Amino acid sequence: NNININDTLIIDTNSDLGNFGLQILDSYDKCTIYNFEKNIEKAKLQKQSYTINGHVNRFKIYNNYVGDMLKSNVEINEITLDMFTIDSFSFDKKISVIKIDSDFQNDILTGALNTINKYKPIIIITNVKGGLLQNSILVDIGYNYLHNNNCVLYH
């Protein structure tokens, strides 16, 4: 509630059907969403949903993996795509939030450390299984965290 994400960029690294991004776009008039989704059909559905809901020019959807290296033809679970790092992108806005699925958090965070150090975004790690998840990469660079249900928020 105390953070202003207007006129910033939000990154969702495992955007699935894009519901997180749609909620953000519906709630904040001037932010932009970058979604990374490995399933091409889900990426197409995201584009349709965002367009139907009037969010044209406020989103980008990438059909690739996000990780700790730049590499072509990476196969994970029988899906072959290119892998990018968050640090390999040039951003034209401040990044206020990065959402990451817990299964790939260390690789994604390693490939985003320069971006994280530059913008100090809130980082949301979802699908946390079991007890409290303390990510040493983030704690080591000064992040605090809150744990709620299956999600950890680093600030």
mmCIF file of C-alpha atoms in Angstrom:
data_model
loop_
_atom_site.group_PDB
_atom_site.id
_atom_site.type_symbol
_atom_site.label_atom_id
_atom_site.label_comp_id
_atom_site.label_asym_id
_atom_site.label_seq_id
_atom_site.Cartn_x
_atom_site.Cartn_y
_atom_site.Cartn_z
ATOM 1 C CA ASN A 1 0.000 0.000 0.000
ATOM 2 C CA ASN A 2 2.878 2.397 0.616
ATOM 3 C CA ILE A 3 4.659 1.920 -2.698
ATOM 4 C CA ASN A 4 3.942 3.916 -5.817
ATOM 5 C CA ILE A 5 4.284 1.738 -8.897
ATOM 6 C CA ASN A 6 2.792 4.259 -11.311
ATOM 7 C CA ASP A 7 5.046 5.067 -14.261
ATOM 8 C CA THR A 8 7.254 2.056 -13.482
ATOM 9 C CA LEU A 9 7.893 -1.366 -14.961
ATOM 10 C CA ILE A 10 6.733 -4.635 -13.388
ATOM 11 C CA ILE A 11 8.382 -7.907 -14.452
ATOM 12 C CA ASP A 12 6.585 -11.252 -14.161
ATOM 13 C CA THR A 13 8.989 -14.097 -14.943
ATOM 14 C CA ASN A 14 6.472 -16.942 -15.009
ATOM 15 C CA SER A 15 3.342 -15.120 -15.980
ATOM 16 C CA ASP A 16 1.120 -18.146 -16.725
ATOM 17 C CA LEU A 17 -2.195 -16.642 -17.905
ATOM 18 C CA GLY A 18 -1.189 -13.083 -16.968
ATOM 19 C CA ASN A 19 -3.615 -12.587 -14.082
ATOM 20 C CA PHE A 20 -1.034 -10.832 -11.878
ATOM 21 C CA GLY A 21 -0.214 -8.384 -14.668
ATOM 22 C CA LEU A 22 -3.865 -7.771 -15.490
ATOM 23 C CA GLN A 23 -4.600 -6.881 -11.860
ATOM 24 C CA ILE A 24 -1.689 -4.424 -11.849
ATOM 25 C CA LEU A 25 -2.713 -2.827 -15.156
ATOM 26 C CA ASP A 26 -6.323 -2.519 -13.980
ATOM 27 C CA SER A 27 -5.214 -0.868 -10.718
ATOM 28 C CA TYR A 28 -2.469 1.489 -11.925
ATOM 29 C CA ASP A 29 -2.877 3.706 -14.974
ATOM 30 C CA LYS A 30 0.738 4.406 -15.880
ATOM 31 C CA CYS A 31 2.736 1.244 -15.261
ATOM 32 C CA THR A 32 3.970 -1.262 -17.827
ATOM 33 C CA ILE A 33 4.171 -5.070 -17.529
ATOM 34 C CA TYR A 34 6.888 -7.289 -19.022
ATOM 35 C CA ASN A 35 5.670 -10.904 -18.919
ATOM 36 C CA PHE A 36 7.869 -13.905 -19.599
ATOM 37 C CA GLU A 37 5.891 -17.052 -20.384
ATOM 38 C CA LYS A 38 7.322 -20.293 -21.772
ATOM 39 C CA ASN A 39 3.981 -21.648 -23.018
ATOM 40 C CA ILE A 40 3.162 -19.959 -26.346
ATOM 41 C CA GLU A 41 -0.583 -20.619 -26.032
ATOM 42 C CA LYS A 42 -0.691 -18.940 -22.617
ATOM 43 C CA ALA A 43 1.320 -16.014 -23.998
ATOM 44 C CA LYS A 44 -1.240 -15.588 -26.793
ATOM 45 C CA LEU A 45 -4.095 -15.652 -24.267
ATOM 46 C CA GLN A 46 -2.340 -12.972 -22.206
ATOM 47 C CA LYS A 47 -2.058 -10.714 -25.233
ATOM 48 C CA GLN A 48 -5.749 -11.153 -26.041
ATOM 49 C CA SER A 49 -6.789 -10.526 -22.442
ATOM 50 C CA TYR A 50 -4.667 -7.387 -22.043
ATOM 51 C CA THR A 51 -5.863 -6.004 -25.385
ATOM 52 C CA ILE A 52 -9.544 -6.732 -24.692
ATOM 53 C CA ASN A 53 -9.181 -4.987 -21.326
ATOM 54 C CA GLY A 54 -7.824 -1.814 -22.956
ATOM 55 C CA HIS A 55 -4.170 -2.115 -21.982
ATOM 56 C CA VAL A 56 -2.684 -1.758 -25.472
ATOM 57 C CA ASN A 57 0.913 -0.426 -25.416
ATOM 58 C CA ARG A 58 1.248 -1.121 -21.684
ATOM 59 C CA PHE A 59 2.640 -4.647 -21.882
ATOM 60 C CA LYS A 60 5.252 -6.803 -23.566
ATOM 61 C CA ILE A 61 5.064 -10.572 -23.593
ATOM 62 C CA TYR A 62 8.166 -12.667 -24.199
ATOM 63 C CA ASN A 63 7.976 -16.356 -25.047
ATOM 64 C CA ASN A 64 11.262 -17.511 -23.549
ATOM 65 C CA TYR A 65 12.984 -18.599 -20.339
ATOM 66 C CA VAL A 66 14.484 -16.208 -17.815
ATOM 67 C CA GLY A 67 17.580 -17.439 -16.009
ATOM 68 C CA ASP A 68 21.217 -16.826 -15.193
ATOM 69 C CA MET A 69 22.685 -16.864 -18.726
ATOM 70 C CA LEU A 70 22.077 -15.982 -22.356
ATOM 71 C CA LYS A 71 21.679 -19.232 -24.242
ATOM 72 C CA SER A 72 19.851 -20.486 -27.315
ATOM 73 C CA ASN A 73 17.788 -23.659 -27.538
ATOM 74 C CA VAL A 74 17.416 -24.474 -23.843
ATOM 75 C CA GLU A 75 15.162 -27.467 -23.220
ATOM 76 C CA ILE A 76 13.176 -27.637 -19.979
ATOM 77 C CA ASN A 77 10.301 -30.106 -19.628
ATOM 78 C CA GLU A 78 10.313 -30.808 -23.384
ATOM 79 C CA ILE A 79 9.948 -27.116 -24.324
ATOM 80 C CA THR A 80 12.896 -25.616 -26.221
ATOM 81 C CA LEU A 81 13.307 -21.823 -26.070
ATOM 82 C CA ASP A 82 16.022 -19.214 -25.768
ATOM 83 C CA MET A 83 17.062 -18.108 -22.283
ATOM 84 C CA PHE A 84 17.673 -14.487 -21.327
ATOM 85 C CA THR A 85 18.712 -12.744 -18.133
ATOM 86 C CA ILE A 86 16.847 -9.772 -16.729
ATOM 87 C CA ASP A 87 20.186 -7.921 -16.778
ATOM 88 C CA SER A 88 20.403 -8.413 -20.560
ATOM 89 C CA PHE A 89 17.425 -6.088 -21.156
ATOM 90 C CA SER A 90 17.565 -2.316 -21.486
ATOM 91 C CA PHE A 91 14.726 -0.834 -19.485
ATOM 92 C CA ASP A 92 13.241 2.591 -20.201
ATOM 93 C CA LYS A 93 11.495 2.881 -16.819
ATOM 94 C CA LYS A 94 12.300 2.227 -13.180
ATOM 95 C CA ILE A 95 11.557 -1.360 -12.191
ATOM 96 C CA SER A 96 9.376 -1.445 -9.081
ATOM 97 C CA VAL A 97 8.396 -5.150 -8.844
ATOM 98 C CA ILE A 98 9.840 -8.466 -10.016
ATOM 99 C CA LYS A 99 7.663 -11.579 -9.573
ATOM 100 C CA ILE A 100 9.423 -14.951 -9.672
ATOM 101 C CA ASP A 101 8.248 -18.544 -9.342
ATOM 102 C CA SER A 102 10.181 -20.266 -6.536
ATOM 103 C CA ASP A 103 11.289 -23.194 -8.736
ATOM 104 C CA PHE A 104 13.653 -20.935 -10.690
ATOM 105 C CA GLN A 105 14.390 -18.158 -8.211
ATOM 106 C CA ASN A 106 18.151 -18.579 -7.758
ATOM 107 C CA ASP A 107 18.888 -18.683 -11.493
ATOM 108 C CA ILE A 108 16.627 -15.709 -12.216
ATOM 109 C CA LEU A 109 18.016 -13.668 -9.317
ATOM 110 C CA THR A 110 21.604 -14.412 -10.346
ATOM 111 C CA GLY A 111 20.798 -13.099 -13.834
ATOM 112 C CA ALA A 112 19.114 -10.009 -12.373
ATOM 113 C CA LEU A 113 21.568 -8.834 -9.698
ATOM 114 C CA ASN A 114 22.686 -5.717 -11.575
ATOM 115 C CA THR A 115 19.075 -4.707 -12.213
ATOM 116 C CA ILE A 116 18.106 -5.413 -8.596
ATOM 117 C CA ASN A 117 21.029 -3.382 -7.260
ATOM 118 C CA LYS A 118 20.195 -0.498 -9.599
ATOM 119 C CA TYR A 119 16.421 -0.244 -9.006
ATOM 120 C CA LYS A 120 15.886 -1.953 -5.609
ATOM 121 C CA PRO A 121 12.493 -3.391 -6.667
ATOM 122 C CA ILE A 122 10.111 -5.302 -4.456
ATOM 123 C CA ILE A 123 10.593 -8.976 -5.242
ATOM 124 C CA ILE A 124 7.724 -11.424 -4.922
ATOM 125 C CA ILE A 125 8.537 -15.125 -4.902
ATOM 126 C CA THR A 126 5.472 -17.307 -5.421
ATOM 127 C CA ASN A 127 4.637 -20.990 -5.077
ATOM 128 C CA VAL A 128 6.810 -21.391 -1.999
ATOM 129 C CA LYS A 129 6.360 -24.894 -0.667
ATOM 130 C CA GLY A 130 6.898 -25.757 2.962
ATOM 131 C CA GLY A 131 8.085 -23.334 5.615
ATOM 132 C CA LEU A 132 9.677 -19.951 5.495
ATOM 133 C CA LEU A 133 11.907 -19.421 2.494
ATOM 134 C CA GLN A 134 14.838 -17.100 3.137
ATOM 135 C CA ASN A 135 16.710 -16.339 -0.059
ATOM 136 C CA SER A 136 20.331 -15.681 0.862
ATOM 137 C CA ILE A 137 21.022 -13.837 -2.415
ATOM 138 C CA LEU A 138 18.504 -11.147 -1.454
ATOM 139 C CA VAL A 139 19.213 -11.121 2.269
ATOM 140 C CA ASP A 140 22.940 -10.688 1.548
ATOM 141 C CA ILE A 141 22.265 -7.478 -0.404
ATOM 142 C CA GLY A 142 20.081 -5.997 2.329
ATOM 143 C CA TYR A 143 16.545 -7.141 1.586
ATOM 144 C CA ASN A 144 14.072 -7.892 4.372
ATOM 145 C CA TYR A 145 11.222 -10.305 3.791
ATOM 146 C CA LEU A 146 7.655 -11.151 4.753
ATOM 147 C CA HIS A 147 6.156 -14.608 4.376
ATOM 148 C CA ASN A 148 2.444 -15.200 3.764
ATOM 149 C CA ASN A 149 0.891 -18.512 2.724
ATOM 150 C CA ASN A 150 2.854 -19.643 -0.348
ATOM 151 C CA CYS A 151 4.466 -16.284 -1.123
ATOM 152 C CA VAL A 152 7.514 -14.346 0.121
ATOM 153 C CA LEU A 153 7.795 -10.600 -0.426
ATOM 154 C CA TYR A 154 11.267 -9.055 -0.299
ATOM 155 C CA HIS A 155 11.599 -5.329 0.247
#
